[in-house]
Amino acid sequence: MIQEYTFQDKFNEVKVCGLILAMKDSYMIWVGTAAGSFNSLDVAMKTPMDTMPVSCPLMGSSADAPGNAMAKRLSMKLKAQVFLSYSLPATMPELQLAVEGRLAQELKKISAAPTPA
């Protein structure tokens, strides 16, 4: 079963929108502006060979992009595979931190919510 969650917030005059699809063993997360672009897609997951999740870009810019590192951290916290599309300006690190904090709040609520039958 797939559960869908959305949120909106404003950080430093940037309106941020988010969509989280919670699936059995993975999450698909999109964060961006109200314009709704889908500029990148990164995946991160734990493997039996390493304690840190591995990650790679599936679409968009390089593995140095903010979404790649964020996908790794979220995968580690959630102990699940994470697909993340981070479509916000990479030139604003304070925005990245605020968005990651908001995602952590939303994901905590989602994990605490009962799963529909």
PDB file of C-alpha atoms in Angstrom:
ATOM      1  CA  MET A   1       0.000   0.000   0.000  1.00  0.00           C
ATOM      2  CA  ILE A   2       1.220   3.504  -0.806  1.00  0.00           C
ATOM      3  CA  GLN A   3       0.410   6.369   1.550  1.00  0.00           C
ATOM      4  CA  GLU A   4       0.682   9.968   0.336  1.00  0.00           C
ATOM      5  CA  TYR A   5       1.565  12.965   2.498  1.00  0.00           C
ATOM      6  CA  THR A   6       2.081  16.597   1.519  1.00  0.00           C
ATOM      7  CA  PHE A   7       3.330  19.710   3.284  1.00  0.00           C
ATOM      8  CA  GLN A   8       4.049  23.364   2.567  1.00  0.00           C
ATOM      9  CA  ASP A   9       6.216  25.792   4.475  1.00  0.00           C
ATOM     10  CA  LYS A  10       8.086  29.048   3.987  1.00  0.00           C
ATOM     11  CA  PHE A  11      11.808  29.330   4.693  1.00  0.00           C
ATOM     12  CA  ASN A  12      13.650  32.631   4.095  1.00  0.00           C
ATOM     13  CA  GLU A  13      10.984  33.860   1.689  1.00  0.00           C
ATOM     14  CA  VAL A  14      11.099  30.600  -0.318  1.00  0.00           C
ATOM     15  CA  LYS A  15       7.816  28.689  -0.411  1.00  0.00           C
ATOM     16  CA  VAL A  16       8.701  24.999  -0.109  1.00  0.00           C
ATOM     17  CA  CYS A  17       6.330  22.207  -1.039  1.00  0.00           C
ATOM     18  CA  GLY A  18       6.834  18.542  -0.261  1.00  0.00           C
ATOM     19  CA  LEU A  19       5.343  15.219  -1.249  1.00  0.00           C
ATOM     20  CA  ILE A  20       6.142  11.967   0.535  1.00  0.00           C
ATOM     21  CA  LEU A  21       5.041   8.582  -0.743  1.00  0.00           C
ATOM     22  CA  ALA A  22       5.474   6.002   2.008  1.00  0.00           C
ATOM     23  CA  MET A  23       5.669   2.447   0.712  1.00  0.00           C
ATOM     24  CA  LYS A  24       6.335  -0.888   2.409  1.00  0.00           C
ATOM     25  CA  ASP A  25      10.136  -0.673   2.554  1.00  0.00           C
ATOM     26  CA  SER A  26      10.898   2.644   0.869  1.00  0.00           C
ATOM     27  CA  TYR A  27      10.025   6.318   0.560  1.00  0.00           C
ATOM     28  CA  MET A  28       9.744   8.574  -2.466  1.00  0.00           C
ATOM     29  CA  ILE A  29      10.240  12.194  -1.423  1.00  0.00           C
ATOM     30  CA  TRP A  30       9.981  15.326  -3.540  1.00  0.00           C
ATOM     31  CA  VAL A  31      10.766  18.804  -2.219  1.00  0.00           C
ATOM     32  CA  GLY A  32      10.684  21.899  -4.391  1.00  0.00           C
ATOM     33  CA  THR A  33       9.051  25.246  -4.945  1.00  0.00           C
ATOM     34  CA  ALA A  34       5.444  25.845  -5.891  1.00  0.00           C
ATOM     35  CA  ALA A  35       6.551  25.889  -9.554  1.00  0.00           C
ATOM     36  CA  GLY A  36       6.791  22.111  -9.260  1.00  0.00           C
ATOM     37  CA  SER A  37      10.020  21.262 -11.078  1.00  0.00           C
ATOM     38  CA  PHE A  38      11.533  17.781 -10.898  1.00  0.00           C
ATOM     39  CA  ASN A  39      15.229  18.500 -11.487  1.00  0.00           C
ATOM     40  CA  SER A  40      16.928  15.570  -9.828  1.00  0.00           C
ATOM     41  CA  LEU A  41      16.408  12.125  -8.368  1.00  0.00           C
ATOM     42  CA  ASP A  42      18.789  10.361  -5.992  1.00  0.00           C
ATOM     43  CA  VAL A  43      18.463   6.970  -4.352  1.00  0.00           C
ATOM     44  CA  ALA A  44      20.058   5.770  -1.122  1.00  0.00           C
ATOM     45  CA  MET A  45      19.861   2.448   0.681  1.00  0.00           C
ATOM     46  CA  LYS A  46      21.693   0.320   3.222  1.00  0.00           C
ATOM     47  CA  THR A  47      23.580  -2.720   2.016  1.00  0.00           C
ATOM     48  CA  PRO A  48      24.929  -5.716   3.934  1.00  0.00           C
ATOM     49  CA  MET A  49      28.474  -4.721   2.927  1.00  0.00           C
ATOM     50  CA  ASP A  50      28.616  -1.342   4.701  1.00  0.00           C
ATOM     51  CA  THR A  51      27.224   0.443   7.734  1.00  0.00           C
ATOM     52  CA  MET A  52      26.631   3.629   5.714  1.00  0.00           C
ATOM     53  CA  PRO A  53      23.961   3.724   3.023  1.00  0.00           C
ATOM     54  CA  VAL A  54      25.138   3.843  -0.564  1.00  0.00           C
ATOM     55  CA  SER A  55      23.659   6.465  -2.870  1.00  0.00           C
ATOM     56  CA  CYS A  56      23.717   7.500  -6.485  1.00  0.00           C
ATOM     57  CA  PRO A  57      22.016  10.051  -8.702  1.00  0.00           C
ATOM     58  CA  LEU A  58      19.413   8.568 -11.033  1.00  0.00           C
ATOM     59  CA  MET A  59      18.555  11.832 -12.757  1.00  0.00           C
ATOM     60  CA  GLY A  60      20.058  15.299 -12.750  1.00  0.00           C
ATOM     61  CA  SER A  61      23.399  16.551 -11.555  1.00  0.00           C
ATOM     62  CA  SER A  62      26.309  14.794  -9.867  1.00  0.00           C
ATOM     63  CA  ALA A  63      26.604  12.854  -6.650  1.00  0.00           C
ATOM     64  CA  ASP A  64      27.856  16.083  -4.989  1.00  0.00           C
ATOM     65  CA  ALA A  65      24.378  17.606  -5.191  1.00  0.00           C
ATOM     66  CA  PRO A  66      22.602  18.349  -1.879  1.00  0.00           C
ATOM     67  CA  GLY A  67      19.894  15.770  -2.523  1.00  0.00           C
ATOM     68  CA  ASN A  68      22.374  12.915  -2.678  1.00  0.00           C
ATOM     69  CA  ALA A  69      23.794  13.549   0.795  1.00  0.00           C
ATOM     70  CA  MET A  70      20.321  14.215   2.195  1.00  0.00           C
ATOM     71  CA  ALA A  71      19.009  10.935   0.733  1.00  0.00           C
ATOM     72  CA  LYS A  72      21.848   9.095   2.496  1.00  0.00           C
ATOM     73  CA  ARG A  73      21.089  10.689   5.857  1.00  0.00           C
ATOM     74  CA  LEU A  74      17.351  10.038   5.538  1.00  0.00           C
ATOM     75  CA  SER A  75      17.960   6.422   4.513  1.00  0.00           C
ATOM     76  CA  MET A  76      20.103   5.922   7.588  1.00  0.00           C
ATOM     77  CA  LYS A  77      17.478   7.470   9.887  1.00  0.00           C
ATOM     78  CA  LEU A  78      14.580   5.580   8.315  1.00  0.00           C
ATOM     79  CA  LYS A  79      16.441   2.289   7.798  1.00  0.00           C
ATOM     80  CA  ALA A  80      14.750   2.153   4.390  1.00  0.00           C
ATOM     81  CA  GLN A  81      15.422   2.866   0.749  1.00  0.00           C
ATOM     82  CA  VAL A  82      14.906   6.554  -0.061  1.00  0.00           C
ATOM     83  CA  PHE A  83      14.286   8.135  -3.445  1.00  0.00           C
ATOM     84  CA  LEU A  84      14.687  11.901  -3.123  1.00  0.00           C
ATOM     85  CA  SER A  85      14.062  14.652  -5.625  1.00  0.00           C
ATOM     86  CA  TYR A  86      15.558  17.819  -4.140  1.00  0.00           C
ATOM     87  CA  SER A  87      14.489  20.599  -6.497  1.00  0.00           C
ATOM     88  CA  LEU A  88      15.480  23.647  -4.452  1.00  0.00           C
ATOM     89  CA  PRO A  89      18.390  26.081  -4.936  1.00  0.00           C
ATOM     90  CA  ALA A  90      21.682  24.412  -3.990  1.00  0.00           C
ATOM     91  CA  THR A  91      23.157  27.832  -3.227  1.00  0.00           C
ATOM     92  CA  MET A  92      21.192  28.146   0.025  1.00  0.00           C
ATOM     93  CA  PRO A  93      22.644  25.719   2.634  1.00  0.00           C
ATOM     94  CA  GLU A  94      20.439  27.171   5.388  1.00  0.00           C
ATOM     95  CA  LEU A  95      17.387  26.254   3.288  1.00  0.00           C
ATOM     96  CA  GLN A  96      18.688  22.706   2.915  1.00  0.00           C
ATOM     97  CA  LEU A  97      19.062  22.347   6.704  1.00  0.00           C
ATOM     98  CA  ALA A  98      15.587  23.758   7.353  1.00  0.00           C
ATOM     99  CA  VAL A  99      13.999  21.485   4.751  1.00  0.00           C
ATOM    100  CA  GLU A 100      15.792  18.415   6.098  1.00  0.00           C
ATOM    101  CA  GLY A 101      14.534  19.276   9.595  1.00  0.00           C
ATOM    102  CA  ARG A 102      10.977  19.648   8.292  1.00  0.00           C
ATOM    103  CA  LEU A 103      11.257  16.334   6.438  1.00  0.00           C
ATOM    104  CA  ALA A 104      12.433  14.668   9.656  1.00  0.00           C
ATOM    105  CA  GLN A 105       9.327  16.025  11.466  1.00  0.00           C
ATOM    106  CA  GLU A 106       6.993  14.801   8.710  1.00  0.00           C
ATOM    107  CA  LEU A 107       8.645  11.381   8.529  1.00  0.00           C
ATOM    108  CA  LYS A 108       8.447  11.002  12.323  1.00  0.00           C
ATOM    109  CA  LYS A 109       4.688  11.666  12.144  1.00  0.00           C
ATOM    110  CA  ILE A 110       4.322   9.211   9.276  1.00  0.00           C
ATOM    111  CA  SER A 111       6.218   6.433  11.052  1.00  0.00           C
ATOM    112  CA  ALA A 112       4.111   6.946  14.198  1.00  0.00           C
ATOM    113  CA  ALA A 113       0.805   6.872  12.272  1.00  0.00           C
ATOM    114  CA  PRO A 114      -1.078   3.570  12.131  1.00  0.00           C
ATOM    115  CA  THR A 115      -0.858   1.787   8.788  1.00  0.00           C
ATOM    116  CA  PRO A 116      -4.235   1.444   7.028  1.00  0.00           C
ATOM    117  CA  ALA A 117      -5.404  -2.101   6.448  1.00  0.00           C
TER     118      ALA A 117
END
